[in-house]
Amino acid sequence: MAQPERKKDLKLFDAELSRLHMTGQWVYDDLLVKAIGGPRPKGEPYIWKWETVYPKLMEACEALPESQTARRSLLFNNPGLDVHGTTHTLLMGIQIIKPGEEAWAHRHTMAAIRFVIQGDGNVYTTVDGEICPMENYDLILTPKWTWHDHRNPTNKPTIWLDALDVPLILALNLPFYEPYPGNQIQPLKSDEGEYLQRRAGPIRPTWEKTKTVDFPLRYRWKDTEAQLKALVKTEGSPYDGISLEYVNPIAGGSTLPTLGCWIQMLRPGERTKKHRHTSSAMYFVVRGEGTTMVGEKALEWKQRDSFVVPNWAWHEHINRSQSDEAILFSVNDIPVLNAFGLYREEPENSLHAVAAPQVPAPLQAKD
């Protein structure tokens, strides 16, 4: 007699597959349904107030008397993430170096930037033997796998913003780290003519092969601020105001392959339109006071506060002052998403969407 056909129980079959380290794709059907319309924002919108951060920096100077090897940096952890990070791909913090202090050289596969909060130009970061002076609101690059150290020969502490791609590199399982031989500061290039920074401008040696990535670079605030002021009367972005990107001056792309850096001005009383994008961003308030609405959450900020906007979260910026501009520095992961064709924006793509200024029309001849 023929045996009756026995149907496989799906739950029992799933358990059987699990014991064999396999999974049926049907298990992920619910995940696909939830992805209709895009992802949920990863992490929470959050603000770190300067009035809270600064006293802890001072306490850190006592708790960590020297920062030759370990860095005296307070890192910002997003309360909505299960892993350490300001966003799911980026990490931000505030670092302080005491008067007369040196932070020894090291290098790592994590790319980093330094945005100076308090510096007089006599303090400097050394990158692959090149001095990068640190004045207020300068941007200093320490690309992946470049030797870098920090030196403060002055009698005042120096403070800067750190931003790195640590969560991304850890997710890829690609962390490499190396202290400088002998645990010390690195030697300086003896001739400024050897500086790669000297080759980042529009006038370059004809006999050399140009290096296009991973070179030391300092973006001076006086140049950045001048550019903001020069464009203040233009229309700007309806979603970000007068927003400028720190570009690679040789290759023309993003600041670093994994980090995009922006500076934006919100003119007096300006309120941007709401939008969202697949990139996440970390902000530092250079000047002014205002509100960033992320969904229904209001982040009320003023000078030197830091805050985060997760990916795919609707947000808008508001300058509360009717007389003064507000300036925000930010770091994003747009370069990573662009590399994979995964950058999206709603309600429209606002990046590089408007034509550049046109050539003036010929003057009409007078009768």
Short mmCIF file of C-alpha atoms in Angstrom, two decimals:
data_model
loop_
_atom_site.label_atom_id
_atom_site.label_comp_id
_atom_site.label_asym_id
_atom_site.label_seq_id
_atom_site.Cartn_x
_atom_site.Cartn_y
_atom_site.Cartn_z
CA MET A 1 0.00 0.00 0.00
CA ALA A 2 1.30 3.43 -0.93
CA GLN A 3 2.38 5.53 2.02
CA PRO A 4 0.54 8.86 2.41
CA GLU A 5 2.61 11.90 1.40
CA ARG A 6 3.99 13.71 4.45
CA LYS A 7 4.35 17.49 4.19
CA LYS A 8 7.41 19.13 5.66
CA ASP A 9 6.63 21.42 8.60
CA LEU A 10 8.19 24.84 7.77
CA LYS A 11 9.25 25.68 11.33
CA LEU A 12 10.85 22.28 11.78
CA PHE A 13 12.53 22.66 8.39
CA ASP A 14 13.86 26.11 9.33
CA ALA A 15 15.34 24.61 12.51
CA GLU A 16 16.88 21.78 10.50
CA LEU A 17 18.47 24.27 8.10
CA SER A 18 19.76 26.36 11.01
CA ARG A 19 21.60 23.35 12.43
CA LEU A 20 23.29 23.04 9.02
CA HIS A 21 24.16 26.77 9.04
CA MET A 22 21.72 27.53 6.25
CA THR A 23 18.65 29.77 5.99
CA GLY A 24 15.69 29.76 3.65
CA GLN A 25 15.30 33.08 1.87
CA TRP A 26 11.60 33.15 2.84
CA VAL A 27 12.73 34.07 6.36
CA TYR A 28 13.59 37.53 5.04
CA ASP A 29 10.23 38.24 3.39
CA ASP A 30 9.19 40.41 6.35
CA LEU A 31 12.41 42.39 6.06
CA LEU A 32 11.71 43.07 2.39
CA VAL A 33 8.19 44.24 3.17
CA LYS A 34 9.54 46.64 5.79
CA ALA A 35 11.99 48.03 3.21
CA ILE A 36 9.16 49.29 1.01
CA GLY A 37 9.61 53.08 0.98
CA GLY A 38 13.16 52.86 2.31
CA PRO A 39 14.91 52.10 5.58
CA ARG A 40 14.11 53.30 9.06
CA PRO A 41 16.64 55.93 10.24
CA LYS A 42 19.59 54.24 11.93
CA GLY A 43 20.13 55.79 15.34
CA GLU A 44 18.49 58.81 16.94
CA PRO A 45 18.75 62.56 16.42
CA TYR A 46 20.74 63.79 19.40
CA ILE A 47 22.61 66.88 20.59
CA TRP A 48 25.73 67.21 22.74
CA LYS A 49 25.68 70.63 24.41
CA TRP A 50 28.98 72.48 24.75
CA GLU A 51 28.06 73.45 28.30
CA THR A 52 28.14 69.72 29.13
CA VAL A 53 31.10 68.70 26.94
CA TYR A 54 33.58 71.43 27.93
CA PRO A 55 33.64 70.70 31.71
CA LYS A 56 34.20 67.03 30.93
CA LEU A 57 37.13 67.96 28.69
CA MET A 58 38.67 69.81 31.63
CA GLU A 59 38.11 66.78 33.87
CA ALA A 60 39.69 64.56 31.22
CA CYS A 61 42.90 66.57 31.56
CA GLU A 62 43.05 65.45 35.20
CA ALA A 63 41.89 61.89 34.62
CA LEU A 64 44.36 61.38 31.73
CA PRO A 65 47.44 63.46 32.69
CA GLU A 66 49.28 62.71 29.44
CA SER A 67 48.04 61.84 25.94
CA GLN A 68 51.22 60.68 24.27
CA THR A 69 49.73 57.37 23.11
CA ALA A 70 46.04 57.44 24.05
CA ARG A 71 44.17 60.46 22.72
CA ARG A 72 42.28 62.70 25.16
CA SER A 73 39.15 62.73 23.04
CA LEU A 74 35.54 62.51 24.20
CA LEU A 75 33.63 60.50 21.61
CA PHE A 76 29.92 60.96 20.93
CA ASN A 77 27.89 57.75 21.09
CA ASN A 78 24.43 57.77 19.52
CA PRO A 79 21.93 56.49 22.13
CA GLY A 80 19.95 54.75 19.40
CA LEU A 81 22.81 52.51 18.22
CA ASP A 82 23.94 49.17 19.64
CA VAL A 83 27.56 49.85 18.70
CA HIS A 84 29.84 52.79 19.43
CA GLY A 85 29.33 55.48 16.83
CA THR A 86 27.74 58.86 16.27
CA THR A 87 26.04 57.41 13.21
CA HIS A 88 26.15 53.84 11.90
CA THR A 89 29.15 54.78 9.69
CA LEU A 90 30.73 57.81 11.40
CA LEU A 91 32.25 58.76 14.74
CA MET A 92 32.72 62.27 16.14
CA GLY A 93 34.27 63.65 19.30
CA ILE A 94 36.12 66.58 20.87
CA GLN A 95 39.85 66.38 21.66
CA ILE A 96 42.03 68.56 23.86
CA ILE A 97 45.81 68.82 24.06
CA LYS A 98 47.34 70.61 27.03
CA PRO A 99 49.97 73.39 26.91
CA GLY A 100 53.41 72.02 26.03
CA GLU A 101 52.00 68.60 25.24
CA GLU A 102 52.80 66.26 22.36
CA ALA A 103 50.59 63.41 21.17
CA TRP A 104 52.88 60.80 19.62
CA ALA A 105 52.58 59.69 16.03
CA HIS A 106 50.61 56.71 14.78
CA ARG A 107 48.67 55.67 11.71
CA HIS A 108 45.57 53.61 10.98
CA THR A 109 43.22 52.63 8.18
CA MET A 110 40.51 54.86 9.63
CA ALA A 111 40.43 58.21 7.85
CA ALA A 112 40.06 61.29 10.06
CA ILE A 113 39.60 65.05 9.95
CA ARG A 114 40.33 67.73 12.57
CA PHE A 115 38.18 70.86 12.70
CA VAL A 116 39.88 73.36 15.01
CA ILE A 117 37.74 74.88 17.76
CA GLN A 118 40.47 76.65 19.72
CA GLY A 119 43.94 77.17 18.23
CA ASP A 120 46.28 80.07 17.52
CA GLY A 121 48.28 78.71 14.57
CA ASN A 122 51.34 77.88 16.64
CA VAL A 123 49.83 74.52 17.52
CA TYR A 124 50.02 72.05 14.67
CA THR A 125 49.24 68.58 13.46
CA THR A 126 52.02 66.83 11.57
CA VAL A 127 50.93 64.54 8.73
CA ASP A 128 53.60 62.44 6.99
CA GLY A 129 56.24 64.94 8.08
CA GLU A 130 54.32 68.05 6.99
CA ILE A 131 53.24 70.76 9.42
CA CYS A 132 49.54 71.73 9.34
CA PRO A 133 49.06 74.80 11.59
CA MET A 134 45.82 74.81 13.59
CA GLU A 135 43.93 78.10 13.71
CA ASN A 136 40.31 78.50 14.71
CA TYR A 137 37.96 76.66 12.33
CA ASP A 138 40.70 75.37 10.04
CA LEU A 139 40.06 71.90 8.63
CA ILE A 140 43.01 69.47 8.76
CA LEU A 141 43.00 66.11 6.95
CA THR A 142 44.69 62.99 8.25
CA PRO A 143 43.93 60.47 5.47
CA LYS A 144 43.98 56.74 6.04
CA TRP A 145 47.39 55.19 6.81
CA THR A 146 49.22 58.52 7.13
CA TRP A 147 51.49 59.16 10.10
CA HIS A 148 50.10 61.94 12.26
CA ASP A 149 50.86 63.54 15.60
CA HIS A 150 49.80 66.72 17.44
CA ARG A 151 52.07 69.29 19.11
CA ASN A 152 51.20 72.22 21.34
CA PRO A 153 54.24 74.42 22.10
CA THR A 154 52.02 77.21 23.50
CA ASN A 155 50.88 78.00 27.03
CA LYS A 156 47.19 77.47 26.22
CA PRO A 157 45.15 74.29 25.60
CA THR A 158 44.05 73.54 22.05
CA ILE A 159 40.70 71.93 21.23
CA TRP A 160 39.42 70.44 18.01
CA LEU A 161 36.66 68.30 16.59
CA ASP A 162 37.56 64.77 15.49
CA ALA A 163 35.54 62.92 12.84
CA LEU A 164 36.42 59.43 11.61
CA ASP A 165 34.93 56.55 9.62
CA VAL A 166 35.52 54.07 12.47
CA PRO A 167 32.11 52.29 12.42
CA LEU A 168 32.41 51.74 8.66
CA ILE A 169 35.94 50.34 8.85
CA LEU A 170 35.01 48.07 11.77
CA ALA A 171 31.93 46.81 9.90
CA LEU A 172 34.23 45.91 6.98
CA ASN A 173 36.63 44.24 9.45
CA LEU A 174 39.53 46.31 8.13
CA PRO A 175 41.08 48.01 11.18
CA PHE A 176 44.86 48.32 10.95
CA TYR A 177 46.88 50.35 13.46
CA GLU A 178 50.58 51.06 13.88
CA PRO A 179 52.36 53.24 16.46
CA TYR A 180 55.32 55.22 15.16
CA PRO A 181 58.61 53.33 15.72
CA GLY A 182 59.87 54.06 19.22
CA ASN A 183 56.58 55.68 20.29
CA GLN A 184 57.52 59.28 19.54
CA ILE A 185 56.70 62.22 17.30
CA GLN A 186 57.77 61.91 13.67
CA PRO A 187 60.57 63.93 12.03
CA LEU A 188 59.59 66.95 9.97
CA LYS A 189 60.40 67.47 6.32
CA SER A 190 63.34 69.86 6.24
CA ASP A 191 62.33 71.68 3.05
CA GLU A 192 58.83 73.05 2.52
CA GLY A 193 59.44 72.54 -1.18
CA GLU A 194 58.92 68.82 -0.46
CA TYR A 195 55.44 69.40 0.96
CA LEU A 196 52.63 67.66 -0.92
CA GLN A 197 50.41 70.49 0.29
CA ARG A 198 52.44 72.78 -1.98
CA ARG A 199 51.29 70.65 -4.90
CA ALA A 200 47.58 70.83 -4.08
CA GLY A 201 47.06 74.23 -5.70
CA PRO A 202 46.54 75.13 -9.35
CA ILE A 203 50.30 75.64 -9.99
CA ARG A 204 52.29 72.38 -9.84
CA PRO A 205 55.65 70.90 -10.90
CA THR A 206 55.70 69.67 -14.48
CA TRP A 207 58.25 66.91 -13.83
CA GLU A 208 56.34 65.06 -11.09
CA LYS A 209 53.54 62.50 -11.11
CA THR A 210 50.68 64.11 -9.21
CA LYS A 211 49.41 62.39 -6.09
CA THR A 212 45.62 62.64 -6.08
CA VAL A 213 44.56 61.06 -2.77
CA ASP A 214 45.76 60.54 0.82
CA PHE A 215 47.96 63.62 1.11
CA PRO A 216 48.19 66.15 3.98
CA LEU A 217 45.98 69.19 3.57
CA ARG A 218 44.81 72.21 5.52
CA TYR A 219 41.76 74.23 4.50
CA ARG A 220 42.22 77.68 6.05
CA TRP A 221 39.17 79.20 7.69
CA LYS A 222 39.92 82.64 6.27
CA ASP A 223 39.51 81.18 2.77
CA THR A 224 36.38 79.23 3.71
CA GLU A 225 34.69 82.18 5.37
CA ALA A 226 35.53 84.43 2.42
CA GLN A 227 33.84 81.97 0.06
CA LEU A 228 30.71 81.85 2.23
CA LYS A 229 30.52 85.64 2.26
CA ALA A 230 31.07 85.85 -1.50
CA LEU A 231 28.06 83.59 -2.14
CA VAL A 232 25.73 85.01 0.50
CA LYS A 233 23.51 86.78 -2.06
CA THR A 234 23.08 83.72 -4.26
CA GLU A 235 19.98 81.57 -4.06
CA GLY A 236 21.77 78.68 -2.38
CA SER A 237 20.16 75.34 -1.63
CA PRO A 238 16.52 75.37 -0.51
CA TYR A 239 17.39 72.49 1.81
CA ASP A 240 20.78 73.57 3.21
CA GLY A 241 21.20 77.30 2.63
CA ILE A 242 24.61 78.42 1.38
CA SER A 243 26.18 74.96 1.59
CA LEU A 244 29.76 74.40 0.41
CA GLU A 245 31.76 71.20 0.16
CA TYR A 246 35.44 70.91 0.98
CA VAL A 247 36.62 69.18 -2.19
CA ASN A 248 39.83 67.38 -3.03
CA PRO A 249 41.68 70.23 -4.81
CA ILE A 250 43.48 67.85 -7.17
CA ALA A 251 40.99 65.09 -8.00
CA GLY A 252 37.94 67.32 -7.53
CA GLY A 253 35.99 64.73 -5.54
CA SER A 254 34.98 64.51 -1.90
CA THR A 255 37.14 65.65 1.01
CA LEU A 256 38.28 62.06 1.61
CA PRO A 257 37.09 58.82 -0.06
CA THR A 258 34.90 57.95 2.93
CA LEU A 259 34.22 61.37 4.48
CA GLY A 260 32.51 64.41 3.03
CA CYS A 261 32.93 67.75 4.82
CA TRP A 262 30.56 70.69 4.40
CA ILE A 263 30.26 74.22 5.71
CA GLN A 264 26.89 75.93 5.44
CA MET A 265 25.47 79.33 6.24
CA LEU A 266 21.88 79.96 7.24
CA ARG A 267 21.12 83.59 6.60
CA PRO A 268 19.22 85.65 9.22
CA GLY A 269 15.76 84.17 9.71
CA GLU A 270 16.31 81.47 7.09
CA ARG A 271 14.29 78.26 7.35
CA THR A 272 15.17 75.50 4.92
CA LYS A 273 12.76 73.07 3.30
CA LYS A 274 12.35 69.57 4.73
CA HIS A 275 14.19 66.75 3.02
CA ARG A 276 15.77 63.40 3.75
CA HIS A 277 18.62 61.42 2.24
CA THR A 278 20.28 58.05 2.62
CA SER A 279 23.40 59.67 4.05
CA SER A 280 23.91 60.48 7.74
CA ALA A 281 25.56 63.66 9.03
CA MET A 282 27.25 65.02 12.16
CA TYR A 283 27.19 68.78 12.83
CA PHE A 284 29.20 71.32 14.82
CA VAL A 285 27.91 74.84 15.34
CA VAL A 286 30.58 77.36 14.36
CA ARG A 287 28.41 80.43 14.90
CA GLY A 288 24.86 81.44 15.72
CA GLU A 289 21.88 79.69 17.23
CA GLY A 290 18.94 77.85 15.78
CA THR A 291 16.86 74.70 15.60
CA THR A 292 17.15 71.58 13.50
CA MET A 293 13.90 69.66 13.31
CA VAL A 294 14.49 65.93 12.79
CA GLY A 295 11.09 64.34 12.37
CA GLU A 296 9.13 65.64 15.35
CA LYS A 297 12.25 66.19 17.49
CA ALA A 298 13.64 69.71 17.89
CA LEU A 299 17.40 70.01 18.37
CA GLU A 300 17.99 73.49 19.82
CA TRP A 301 21.59 74.49 19.16
CA LYS A 302 24.00 77.34 19.73
CA GLN A 303 27.73 77.97 19.22
CA ARG A 304 29.99 74.94 19.78
CA ASP A 305 27.15 72.46 20.25
CA SER A 306 27.30 69.22 18.24
CA PHE A 307 24.38 67.19 16.91
CA VAL A 308 23.58 64.29 14.60
CA VAL A 309 20.98 63.65 11.90
CA PRO A 310 20.54 59.92 11.10
CA ASN A 311 20.14 58.66 7.55
CA TRP A 312 16.72 58.80 5.87
CA ALA A 313 15.28 61.13 8.53
CA TRP A 314 13.23 64.14 7.45
CA HIS A 315 14.90 67.33 8.70
CA GLU A 316 15.08 71.09 8.27
CA HIS A 317 17.29 73.85 9.68
CA ILE A 318 16.08 77.13 11.18
CA ASN A 319 18.18 80.20 12.03
CA ARG A 320 16.38 81.78 14.99
CA SER A 321 18.21 85.10 14.67
CA GLN A 322 16.73 87.80 12.46
CA SER A 323 20.00 89.74 12.36
CA ASP A 324 22.93 87.29 12.39
CA GLU A 325 23.88 84.35 10.22
CA ALA A 326 24.39 80.84 11.59
CA ILE A 327 27.24 78.64 10.36
CA LEU A 328 27.34 74.85 10.63
CA PHE A 329 30.25 72.53 9.89
CA SER A 330 29.29 68.93 9.11
CA VAL A 331 30.74 65.56 8.14
CA ASN A 332 28.76 63.01 6.11
CA ASP A 333 29.10 59.59 4.49
CA ILE A 334 27.90 60.68 1.02
CA PRO A 335 31.18 59.62 -0.68
CA VAL A 336 30.65 55.99 0.41
CA LEU A 337 27.07 55.95 -0.83
CA ASN A 338 28.00 57.59 -4.13
CA ALA A 339 30.68 54.97 -4.71
CA PHE A 340 27.97 52.28 -4.67
CA GLY A 341 25.24 54.31 -6.35
CA LEU A 342 23.17 54.29 -3.14
CA TYR A 343 22.71 58.00 -2.49
CA ARG A 344 19.05 58.99 -2.64
CA GLU A 345 17.19 62.09 -1.60
CA GLU A 346 13.56 63.09 -1.20
CA PRO A 347 11.57 65.03 -2.30
CA GLU A 348 14.20 65.64 -5.00
CA ASN A 349 17.93 65.40 -5.62
CA SER A 350 19.40 68.72 -4.52
CA LEU A 351 23.10 67.91 -5.00
CA HIS A 352 24.66 69.53 -8.08
CA ALA A 353 21.19 69.95 -9.56
CA VAL A 354 21.34 73.62 -10.62
CA ALA A 355 23.32 74.95 -13.58
CA ALA A 356 26.36 77.10 -12.86
CA PRO A 357 26.11 80.87 -13.46
CA GLN A 358 25.79 81.73 -17.15
CA VAL A 359 27.87 84.07 -19.26
CA PRO A 360 26.30 87.57 -19.24
CA ALA A 361 24.25 88.41 -22.32
CA PRO A 362 25.72 91.00 -24.71
CA LEU A 363 24.90 94.59 -23.88
CA GLN A 364 22.30 96.21 -26.11
CA ALA A 365 23.73 98.91 -28.36
CA LYS A 366 22.57 102.39 -27.48
CA ASP A 367 20.74 104.42 -30.16
#
